[in-house]
């Protein structure tokens, strides 16, 4: 196993937001390579290729990637005798609740802006309002339902592996925070390496 460097998760999330996601692609590549180095048994493409495939498929590949890389990291931690998941339930809960509210807020704002659009203004205002209102209600139902499913999964799952949870978090569009969860697990391995709890293999 190679030496794994510890990285500041908060800064990486901030840089990803400030660069409109571009830094997140670099982070994805780095996480992929680190997980491969930890496991020694890659289950998906290397960092650069994973990013390229994600871009070429308009992010569709990322769902396959998070399932495979999450499983690879969990299996590596299992072989090392470590807990499969280092993220506390309250962290998952907070991210799910906050991102659901943000997503609902953004969709509501989009609907308000659309209602003032000239193209919609030419139509029956009452009909437009009702249509947009029901679109918003459906969106709230979908987002709320997915959030409820995720919260149930966080607190009721019998399998401690976070692999499926990572995929569900991606469906909620919490990609950046899910990268943070993977990084947290890698940081834990880095700390244990530094403390001599995990023997380095050359």
Tab-separated table of N, CA, C and O in Angstrom, residues 80-172:
chain	number	residue	atom	x	y	z
A	80	UNK	N	-8.308	-4.552	5.804
A	80	UNK	CA	-7.399	-3.968	6.797
A	80	UNK	C	-7.947	-4.065	8.214
A	80	UNK	O	-7.298	-3.649	9.171
A	81	UNK	N	-9.175	-4.587	8.348
A	81	UNK	CA	-9.779	-4.716	9.674
A	81	UNK	C	-10.314	-3.409	10.225
A	81	UNK	O	-10.443	-3.257	11.446
A	82	UNK	N	-10.637	-2.468	9.335
A	82	UNK	CA	-11.142	-1.161	9.751
A	82	UNK	C	-12.654	-1.090	9.599
A	82	UNK	O	-13.250	-1.866	8.855
A	83	UNK	N	-13.268	-0.144	10.306
A	83	UNK	CA	-14.709	0.085	10.154
A	83	UNK	C	-14.998	0.427	8.695
A	83	UNK	O	-14.225	1.152	8.052
A	84	UNK	N	-16.089	-0.095	8.173
A	84	UNK	CA	-16.395	0.119	6.755
A	84	UNK	C	-16.800	1.560	6.458
A	84	UNK	O	-16.608	2.036	5.347
A	85	UNK	N	-17.351	2.241	7.442
A	85	UNK	CA	-17.820	3.615	7.250
A	85	UNK	C	-17.349	4.471	8.427
A	85	UNK	O	-17.556	4.104	9.583
A	86	UNK	N	-16.707	5.593	8.145
A	86	UNK	CA	-16.211	6.476	9.210
A	86	UNK	C	-17.083	7.714	9.399
A	86	UNK	O	-16.864	8.499	10.311
A	87	UNK	N	-18.068	7.893	8.526
A	87	UNK	CA	-18.926	9.090	8.598
A	87	UNK	C	-20.054	8.861	9.601
A	87	UNK	O	-20.734	7.833	9.568
A	88	UNK	N	-20.248	9.820	10.496
A	88	UNK	CA	-21.306	9.714	11.494
A	88	UNK	C	-22.677	9.893	10.842
A	88	UNK	O	-22.826	10.629	9.855
A	89	UNK	N	-23.675	9.252	11.437
A	89	UNK	CA	-25.032	9.321	10.889
A	89	UNK	C	-25.545	10.756	10.838
A	89	UNK	O	-26.245	11.137	9.898
A	90	UNK	N	-25.186	11.568	11.835
A	90	UNK	CA	-25.690	12.944	11.869
A	90	UNK	C	-25.123	13.777	10.712
A	90	UNK	O	-25.779	14.711	10.240
A	91	UNK	N	-23.923	13.411	10.247
A	91	UNK	CA	-23.348	14.122	9.091
A	91	UNK	C	-24.154	13.803	7.844
A	91	UNK	O	-24.505	14.701	7.068
A	92	UNK	N	-24.432	12.513	7.640
A	92	UNK	CA	-25.285	12.118	6.518
A	92	UNK	C	-26.628	12.838	6.600
A	92	UNK	O	-27.112	13.393	5.603
A	93	UNK	N	-27.229	12.833	7.797
A	93	UNK	CA	-28.542	13.451	7.982
A	93	UNK	C	-28.508	14.935	7.630
A	93	UNK	O	-29.376	15.427	6.888
A	94	UNK	N	-27.510	15.656	8.134
A	94	UNK	CA	-27.425	17.091	7.882
A	94	UNK	C	-27.264	17.400	6.401
A	94	UNK	O	-27.905	18.320	5.873
A	95	UNK	N	-26.412	16.636	5.721
A	95	UNK	CA	-26.196	16.859	4.280
A	95	UNK	C	-27.482	16.583	3.506
A	95	UNK	O	-27.869	17.357	2.616
A	96	UNK	N	-28.168	15.494	3.846
A	96	UNK	CA	-29.408	15.141	3.145
A	96	UNK	C	-30.462	16.230	3.330
A	96	UNK	O	-31.080	16.685	2.349
A	97	UNK	N	-30.666	16.681	4.553
A	97	UNK	CA	-31.694	17.686	4.834
A	97	UNK	C	-31.352	19.015	4.165
A	97	UNK	O	-32.200	19.623	3.487
A	98	UNK	N	-30.118	19.471	4.322
A	98	UNK	CA	-29.709	20.763	3.758
A	98	UNK	C	-29.791	20.755	2.241
A	98	UNK	O	-30.337	21.682	1.625
A	99	UNK	N	-29.264	19.707	1.607
A	99	UNK	CA	-29.264	19.665	0.143
A	99	UNK	C	-30.678	19.510	-0.416
A	99	UNK	O	-30.977	20.019	-1.496
A	100	UNK	N	-31.561	18.826	0.304
A	100	UNK	CA	-32.949	18.718	-0.139
A	100	UNK	C	-33.621	20.085	-0.105
A	100	UNK	O	-34.311	20.476	-1.055
A	101	UNK	N	-33.412	20.824	0.981
A	101	UNK	CA	-33.996	22.164	1.092
A	101	UNK	C	-33.436	23.108	0.032
A	101	UNK	O	-34.168	23.903	-0.558
A	102	UNK	N	-32.118	23.007	-0.227
A	102	UNK	CA	-31.490	23.845	-1.256
A	102	UNK	C	-32.067	23.521	-2.628
A	102	UNK	O	-32.409	24.419	-3.412
A	103	UNK	N	-32.210	22.230	-2.932
A	103	UNK	CA	-32.746	21.808	-4.227
A	103	UNK	C	-34.184	22.283	-4.407
A	103	UNK	O	-34.554	22.785	-5.477
A	104	UNK	N	-34.991	22.146	-3.367
A	104	UNK	CA	-36.385	22.609	-3.442
A	104	UNK	C	-36.430	24.132	-3.599
A	104	UNK	O	-37.229	24.666	-4.378
A	105	UNK	N	-35.561	24.832	-2.882
A	105	UNK	CA	-35.511	26.290	-2.987
A	105	UNK	C	-35.133	26.761	-4.384
A	105	UNK	O	-35.729	27.698	-4.922
A	106	UNK	N	-34.140	26.092	-4.978
A	106	UNK	CA	-33.706	26.463	-6.332
A	106	UNK	C	-34.818	26.204	-7.338
A	106	UNK	O	-35.076	27.037	-8.216
A	107	UNK	N	-35.494	25.059	-7.217
A	107	UNK	CA	-36.581	24.753	-8.158
A	107	UNK	C	-37.728	25.747	-7.993
A	107	UNK	O	-38.341	26.161	-8.982
A	108	UNK	N	-38.007	26.158	-6.748
A	108	UNK	CA	-39.048	27.151	-6.522
A	108	UNK	C	-38.694	28.494	-7.143
A	108	UNK	O	-39.538	29.154	-7.751
A	109	UNK	N	-37.422	28.887	-7.015
A	109	UNK	CA	-36.960	30.140	-7.608
A	109	UNK	C	-37.046	30.103	-9.127
A	109	UNK	O	-37.463	31.089	-9.764
A	110	UNK	N	-36.698	28.966	-9.710
A	110	UNK	CA	-36.781	28.814	-11.167
A	110	UNK	C	-38.220	28.964	-11.649
A	110	UNK	O	-38.487	29.590	-12.679
A	111	UNK	N	-39.140	28.392	-10.899
A	111	UNK	CA	-40.550	28.470	-11.278
A	111	UNK	C	-41.054	29.908	-11.172
A	111	UNK	O	-41.797	30.389	-12.038
A	112	UNK	N	-40.643	30.616	-10.136
A	112	UNK	CA	-41.037	32.027	-9.985
A	112	UNK	C	-40.513	32.855	-11.154
A	112	UNK	O	-41.233	33.679	-11.743
A	113	UNK	N	-39.235	32.632	-11.526
A	113	UNK	CA	-38.651	33.376	-12.647
A	113	UNK	C	-39.346	33.035	-13.962
A	113	UNK	O	-39.557	33.912	-14.805
A	114	UNK	N	-39.724	31.765	-14.142
A	114	UNK	CA	-40.419	31.363	-15.366
A	114	UNK	C	-41.790	32.028	-15.472
A	114	UNK	O	-42.252	32.367	-16.574
A	115	UNK	N	-42.433	32.217	-14.337
A	115	UNK	CA	-43.779	32.810	-14.348
A	115	UNK	C	-43.753	34.262	-14.825
A	115	UNK	O	-44.780	34.788	-15.268
A	116	UNK	N	-42.581	34.917	-14.724
A	116	UNK	CA	-42.450	36.300	-15.192
A	116	UNK	C	-41.894	36.378	-16.612
A	116	UNK	O	-41.712	37.469	-17.151
A	117	UNK	N	-41.620	35.231	-17.199
A	117	UNK	CA	-41.074	35.195	-18.549
A	117	UNK	C	-42.122	35.694	-19.544
A	117	UNK	O	-43.316	35.378	-19.434
A	118	UNK	N	-41.686	36.466	-20.544
A	118	UNK	CA	-42.613	37.039	-21.526
A	118	UNK	C	-43.396	35.970	-22.272
A	118	UNK	O	-44.578	36.150	-22.583
A	119	UNK	N	-42.739	34.854	-22.560
A	119	UNK	CA	-43.399	33.789	-23.307
A	119	UNK	C	-44.585	33.227	-22.519
A	119	UNK	O	-45.639	32.948	-23.075
A	120	UNK	N	-44.395	33.086	-21.197
A	120	UNK	CA	-45.486	32.592	-20.360
A	120	UNK	C	-46.531	33.674	-20.122
A	120	UNK	O	-47.713	33.388	-19.929
A	121	UNK	N	-46.089	34.924	-20.111
A	121	UNK	CA	-47.009	36.037	-19.832
A	121	UNK	C	-48.095	36.152	-20.906
A	121	UNK	O	-49.191	36.650	-20.641
A	122	UNK	N	-47.798	35.691	-22.112
A	122	UNK	CA	-48.770	35.759	-23.209
A	122	UNK	C	-49.898	34.755	-23.017
A	122	UNK	O	-50.961	34.871	-23.610
A	123	UNK	N	-49.653	33.750	-22.205
A	123	UNK	CA	-50.661	32.716	-21.964
A	123	UNK	C	-51.580	33.148	-20.819
A	123	UNK	O	-51.420	34.221	-20.233
A	124	UNK	N	-52.522	32.303	-20.502
A	124	UNK	CA	-53.428	32.559	-19.388
A	124	UNK	C	-52.631	32.539	-18.088
A	124	UNK	O	-52.114	31.491	-17.694
A	125	UNK	N	-52.524	33.667	-17.380
A	125	UNK	CA	-51.705	33.734	-16.160
A	125	UNK	C	-52.127	32.717	-15.100
A	125	UNK	O	-51.284	32.116	-14.427
A	126	UNK	N	-53.445	32.544	-14.936
A	126	UNK	CA	-53.921	31.594	-13.925
A	126	UNK	C	-53.530	30.173	-14.280
A	126	UNK	O	-53.123	29.387	-13.415
A	127	UNK	N	-53.643	29.834	-15.562
A	127	UNK	CA	-53.289	28.495	-16.021
A	127	UNK	C	-51.787	28.251	-15.844
A	127	UNK	O	-51.367	27.174	-15.389
A	128	UNK	N	-50.992	29.264	-16.176
A	128	UNK	CA	-49.542	29.158	-16.034
A	128	UNK	C	-49.171	28.965	-14.572
A	128	UNK	O	-48.343	28.108	-14.227
A	129	UNK	N	-49.796	29.748	-13.694
A	129	UNK	CA	-49.497	29.638	-12.269
A	129	UNK	C	-49.821	28.240	-11.755
A	129	UNK	O	-49.023	27.639	-11.018
A	130	UNK	N	-51.004	27.710	-12.131
A	130	UNK	CA	-51.405	26.383	-11.654
A	130	UNK	C	-50.460	25.302	-12.184
A	130	UNK	O	-50.081	24.375	-11.451
A	131	UNK	N	-50.058	25.435	-13.438
A	131	UNK	CA	-49.154	24.464	-14.044
A	131	UNK	C	-47.811	24.460	-13.313
A	131	UNK	O	-47.305	23.398	-12.922
A	132	UNK	N	-47.257	25.654	-13.133
A	132	UNK	CA	-45.968	25.758	-12.458
A	132	UNK	C	-46.072	25.330	-10.990
A	132	UNK	O	-45.146	24.726	-10.442
A	133	UNK	N	-47.210	25.635	-10.368
A	133	UNK	CA	-47.420	25.242	-8.973
A	133	UNK	C	-47.372	23.718	-8.837
A	133	UNK	O	-46.715	23.193	-7.936
A	134	UNK	N	-48.039	23.014	-9.755
A	134	UNK	CA	-48.060	21.554	-9.669
A	134	UNK	C	-46.714	20.943	-10.041
A	134	UNK	O	-46.335	19.900	-9.508
A	135	UNK	N	-45.985	21.604	-10.945
A	135	UNK	CA	-44.620	21.152	-11.245
A	135	UNK	C	-43.771	21.244	-9.985
A	135	UNK	O	-42.987	20.337	-9.664
A	136	UNK	N	-43.942	22.328	-9.247
A	136	UNK	CA	-43.202	22.518	-8.000
A	136	UNK	C	-43.589	21.457	-6.970
A	136	UNK	O	-42.734	20.875	-6.306
A	137	UNK	N	-44.889	21.186	-6.838
A	137	UNK	CA	-45.369	20.188	-5.874
A	137	UNK	C	-44.805	18.809	-6.213
A	137	UNK	O	-44.358	18.064	-5.323
A	138	UNK	N	-44.805	18.461	-7.489
A	138	UNK	CA	-44.259	17.166	-7.912
A	138	UNK	C	-42.770	17.090	-7.592
A	138	UNK	O	-42.274	16.066	-7.106
A	139	UNK	N	-42.065	18.191	-7.848
A	139	UNK	CA	-40.629	18.224	-7.558
A	139	UNK	C	-40.361	18.067	-6.057
A	139	UNK	O	-39.454	17.339	-5.646
A	140	UNK	N	-41.171	18.754	-5.247
A	140	UNK	CA	-41.030	18.639	-3.790
A	140	UNK	C	-41.284	17.201	-3.360
A	140	UNK	O	-40.569	16.656	-2.508
A	141	UNK	N	-42.294	16.572	-3.954
A	141	UNK	CA	-42.626	15.186	-3.600
A	141	UNK	C	-41.481	14.241	-3.946
A	141	UNK	O	-41.124	13.362	-3.156
A	142	UNK	N	-40.879	14.450	-5.129
A	142	UNK	CA	-39.769	13.588	-5.555
A	142	UNK	C	-38.554	13.796	-4.664
A	142	UNK	O	-37.953	12.839	-4.166
A	143	UNK	N	-38.181	15.063	-4.464
A	143	UNK	CA	-37.021	15.376	-3.633
A	143	UNK	C	-37.241	14.927	-2.187
A	143	UNK	O	-36.349	14.342	-1.562
A	144	UNK	N	-38.423	15.202	-1.667
A	144	UNK	CA	-38.734	14.807	-0.298
A	144	UNK	C	-38.767	13.297	-0.134
A	144	UNK	O	-38.284	12.760	0.870
A	145	UNK	N	-39.314	12.605	-1.135
A	145	UNK	CA	-39.364	11.143	-1.087
A	145	UNK	C	-37.980	10.528	-1.099
A	145	UNK	O	-37.695	9.587	-0.343
A	146	UNK	N	-37.113	11.061	-1.959
A	146	UNK	CA	-35.740	10.554	-2.025
A	146	UNK	C	-35.000	10.838	-0.727
A	146	UNK	O	-34.260	9.985	-0.218
A	147	UNK	N	-35.215	12.027	-0.166
A	147	UNK	CA	-34.575	12.371	1.106
A	147	UNK	C	-35.045	11.437	2.220
A	147	UNK	O	-34.245	10.974	3.037
A	148	UNK	N	-36.349	11.147	2.244
A	148	UNK	CA	-36.896	10.242	3.261
A	148	UNK	C	-36.296	8.848	3.111
A	148	UNK	O	-35.960	8.198	4.104
A	149	UNK	N	-36.166	8.392	1.866
A	149	UNK	CA	-35.556	7.083	1.607
A	149	UNK	C	-34.117	7.050	2.102
A	149	UNK	O	-33.685	6.073	2.742
A	150	UNK	N	-33.377	8.110	1.825
A	150	UNK	CA	-31.987	8.187	2.259
A	150	UNK	C	-31.875	8.190	3.781
A	150	UNK	O	-31.027	7.490	4.353
A	151	UNK	N	-32.720	8.966	4.439
A	151	UNK	CA	-32.682	9.027	5.904
A	151	UNK	C	-33.034	7.675	6.516
A	151	UNK	O	-32.426	7.243	7.498
A	152	UNK	N	-34.021	7.012	5.923
A	152	UNK	CA	-34.376	5.678	6.394
A	152	UNK	C	-33.189	4.737	6.228
A	152	UNK	O	-32.877	3.953	7.128
A	153	UNK	N	-32.516	4.841	5.067
A	153	UNK	CA	-31.385	3.963	4.781
A	153	UNK	C	-30.237	4.226	5.753
A	153	UNK	O	-29.565	3.298	6.206
A	154	UNK	N	-30.007	5.494	6.081
A	154	UNK	CA	-28.920	5.851	7.005
A	154	UNK	C	-29.143	5.242	8.379
A	154	UNK	O	-28.223	4.698	8.994
A	155	UNK	N	-30.385	5.310	8.863
A	155	UNK	CA	-30.659	4.893	10.236
A	155	UNK	C	-31.108	3.437	10.368
A	155	UNK	O	-31.005	2.864	11.461
A	156	UNK	N	-31.589	2.835	9.281
A	156	UNK	CA	-32.137	1.485	9.391
A	156	UNK	C	-31.319	0.408	8.672
A	156	UNK	O	-31.618	-0.771	8.815
A	157	UNK	N	-30.300	0.784	7.930
A	157	UNK	CA	-29.539	-0.215	7.177
A	157	UNK	C	-28.871	-1.200	8.132
A	157	UNK	O	-28.313	-0.820	9.158
A	158	UNK	N	-28.935	-2.469	7.757
A	158	UNK	CA	-28.307	-3.506	8.575
A	158	UNK	C	-26.862	-3.742	8.143
A	158	UNK	O	-26.029	-4.173	8.932
A	159	UNK	N	-26.570	-3.433	6.876
A	159	UNK	CA	-25.217	-3.584	6.352
A	159	UNK	C	-24.445	-2.286	6.581
A	159	UNK	O	-24.864	-1.226	6.113
A	160	UNK	N	-23.327	-2.325	7.294
A	160	UNK	CA	-22.574	-1.091	7.579
A	160	UNK	C	-21.856	-0.497	6.364
A	160	UNK	O	-21.339	0.606	6.431
A	161	UNK	N	-21.838	-1.221	5.254
A	161	UNK	CA	-21.182	-0.706	4.049
A	161	UNK	C	-21.951	0.490	3.496
A	161	UNK	O	-23.169	0.417	3.310
A	162	UNK	N	-21.255	1.595	3.207
A	162	UNK	CA	-21.929	2.790	2.680
A	162	UNK	C	-22.043	2.798	1.149
A	162	UNK	O	-22.433	3.803	0.566
A	163	UNK	N	-21.715	1.709	0.499
A	163	UNK	CA	-21.659	1.669	-0.974
A	163	UNK	C	-22.971	2.117	-1.620
A	163	UNK	O	-22.974	3.007	-2.485
A	164	UNK	N	-24.084	1.510	-1.247
A	164	UNK	CA	-25.377	1.874	-1.826
A	164	UNK	C	-25.776	3.280	-1.413
A	164	UNK	O	-26.360	4.036	-2.193
A	165	UNK	N	-25.430	3.652	-0.193
A	165	UNK	CA	-25.735	5.003	0.287
A	165	UNK	C	-25.040	6.054	-0.579
A	165	UNK	O	-25.629	7.093	-0.890
A	166	UNK	N	-23.799	5.788	-0.977
A	166	UNK	CA	-23.089	6.713	-1.858
A	166	UNK	C	-23.853	6.924	-3.167
A	166	UNK	O	-23.981	8.045	-3.662
A	167	UNK	N	-24.361	5.832	-3.733
A	167	UNK	CA	-25.110	5.924	-4.996
A	167	UNK	C	-26.385	6.736	-4.786
A	167	UNK	O	-26.721	7.613	-5.600
A	168	UNK	N	-27.097	6.467	-3.693
A	168	UNK	CA	-28.324	7.208	-3.404
A	168	UNK	C	-28.036	8.684	-3.173
A	168	UNK	O	-28.820	9.552	-3.576
A	169	UNK	N	-26.905	8.986	-2.532
A	169	UNK	CA	-26.521	10.382	-2.315
A	169	UNK	C	-26.259	11.078	-3.651
A	169	UNK	O	-26.571	12.255	-3.823
A	170	UNK	N	-25.687	10.346	-4.605
A	170	UNK	CA	-25.468	10.910	-5.934
A	170	UNK	C	-26.801	11.246	-6.598
A	170	UNK	O	-26.919	12.257	-7.304
A	171	UNK	N	-27.804	10.402	-6.387
A	171	UNK	CA	-29.128	10.654	-6.962
A	171	UNK	C	-29.731	11.939	-6.397
A	171	UNK	O	-30.504	12.611	-7.070
A	172	UNK	N	-29.370	12.262	-5.168
A	172	UNK	CA	-29.827	13.506	-4.543
A	172	UNK	C	-28.964	14.690	-4.973
A	172	UNK	O	-29.163	15.810	-4.528
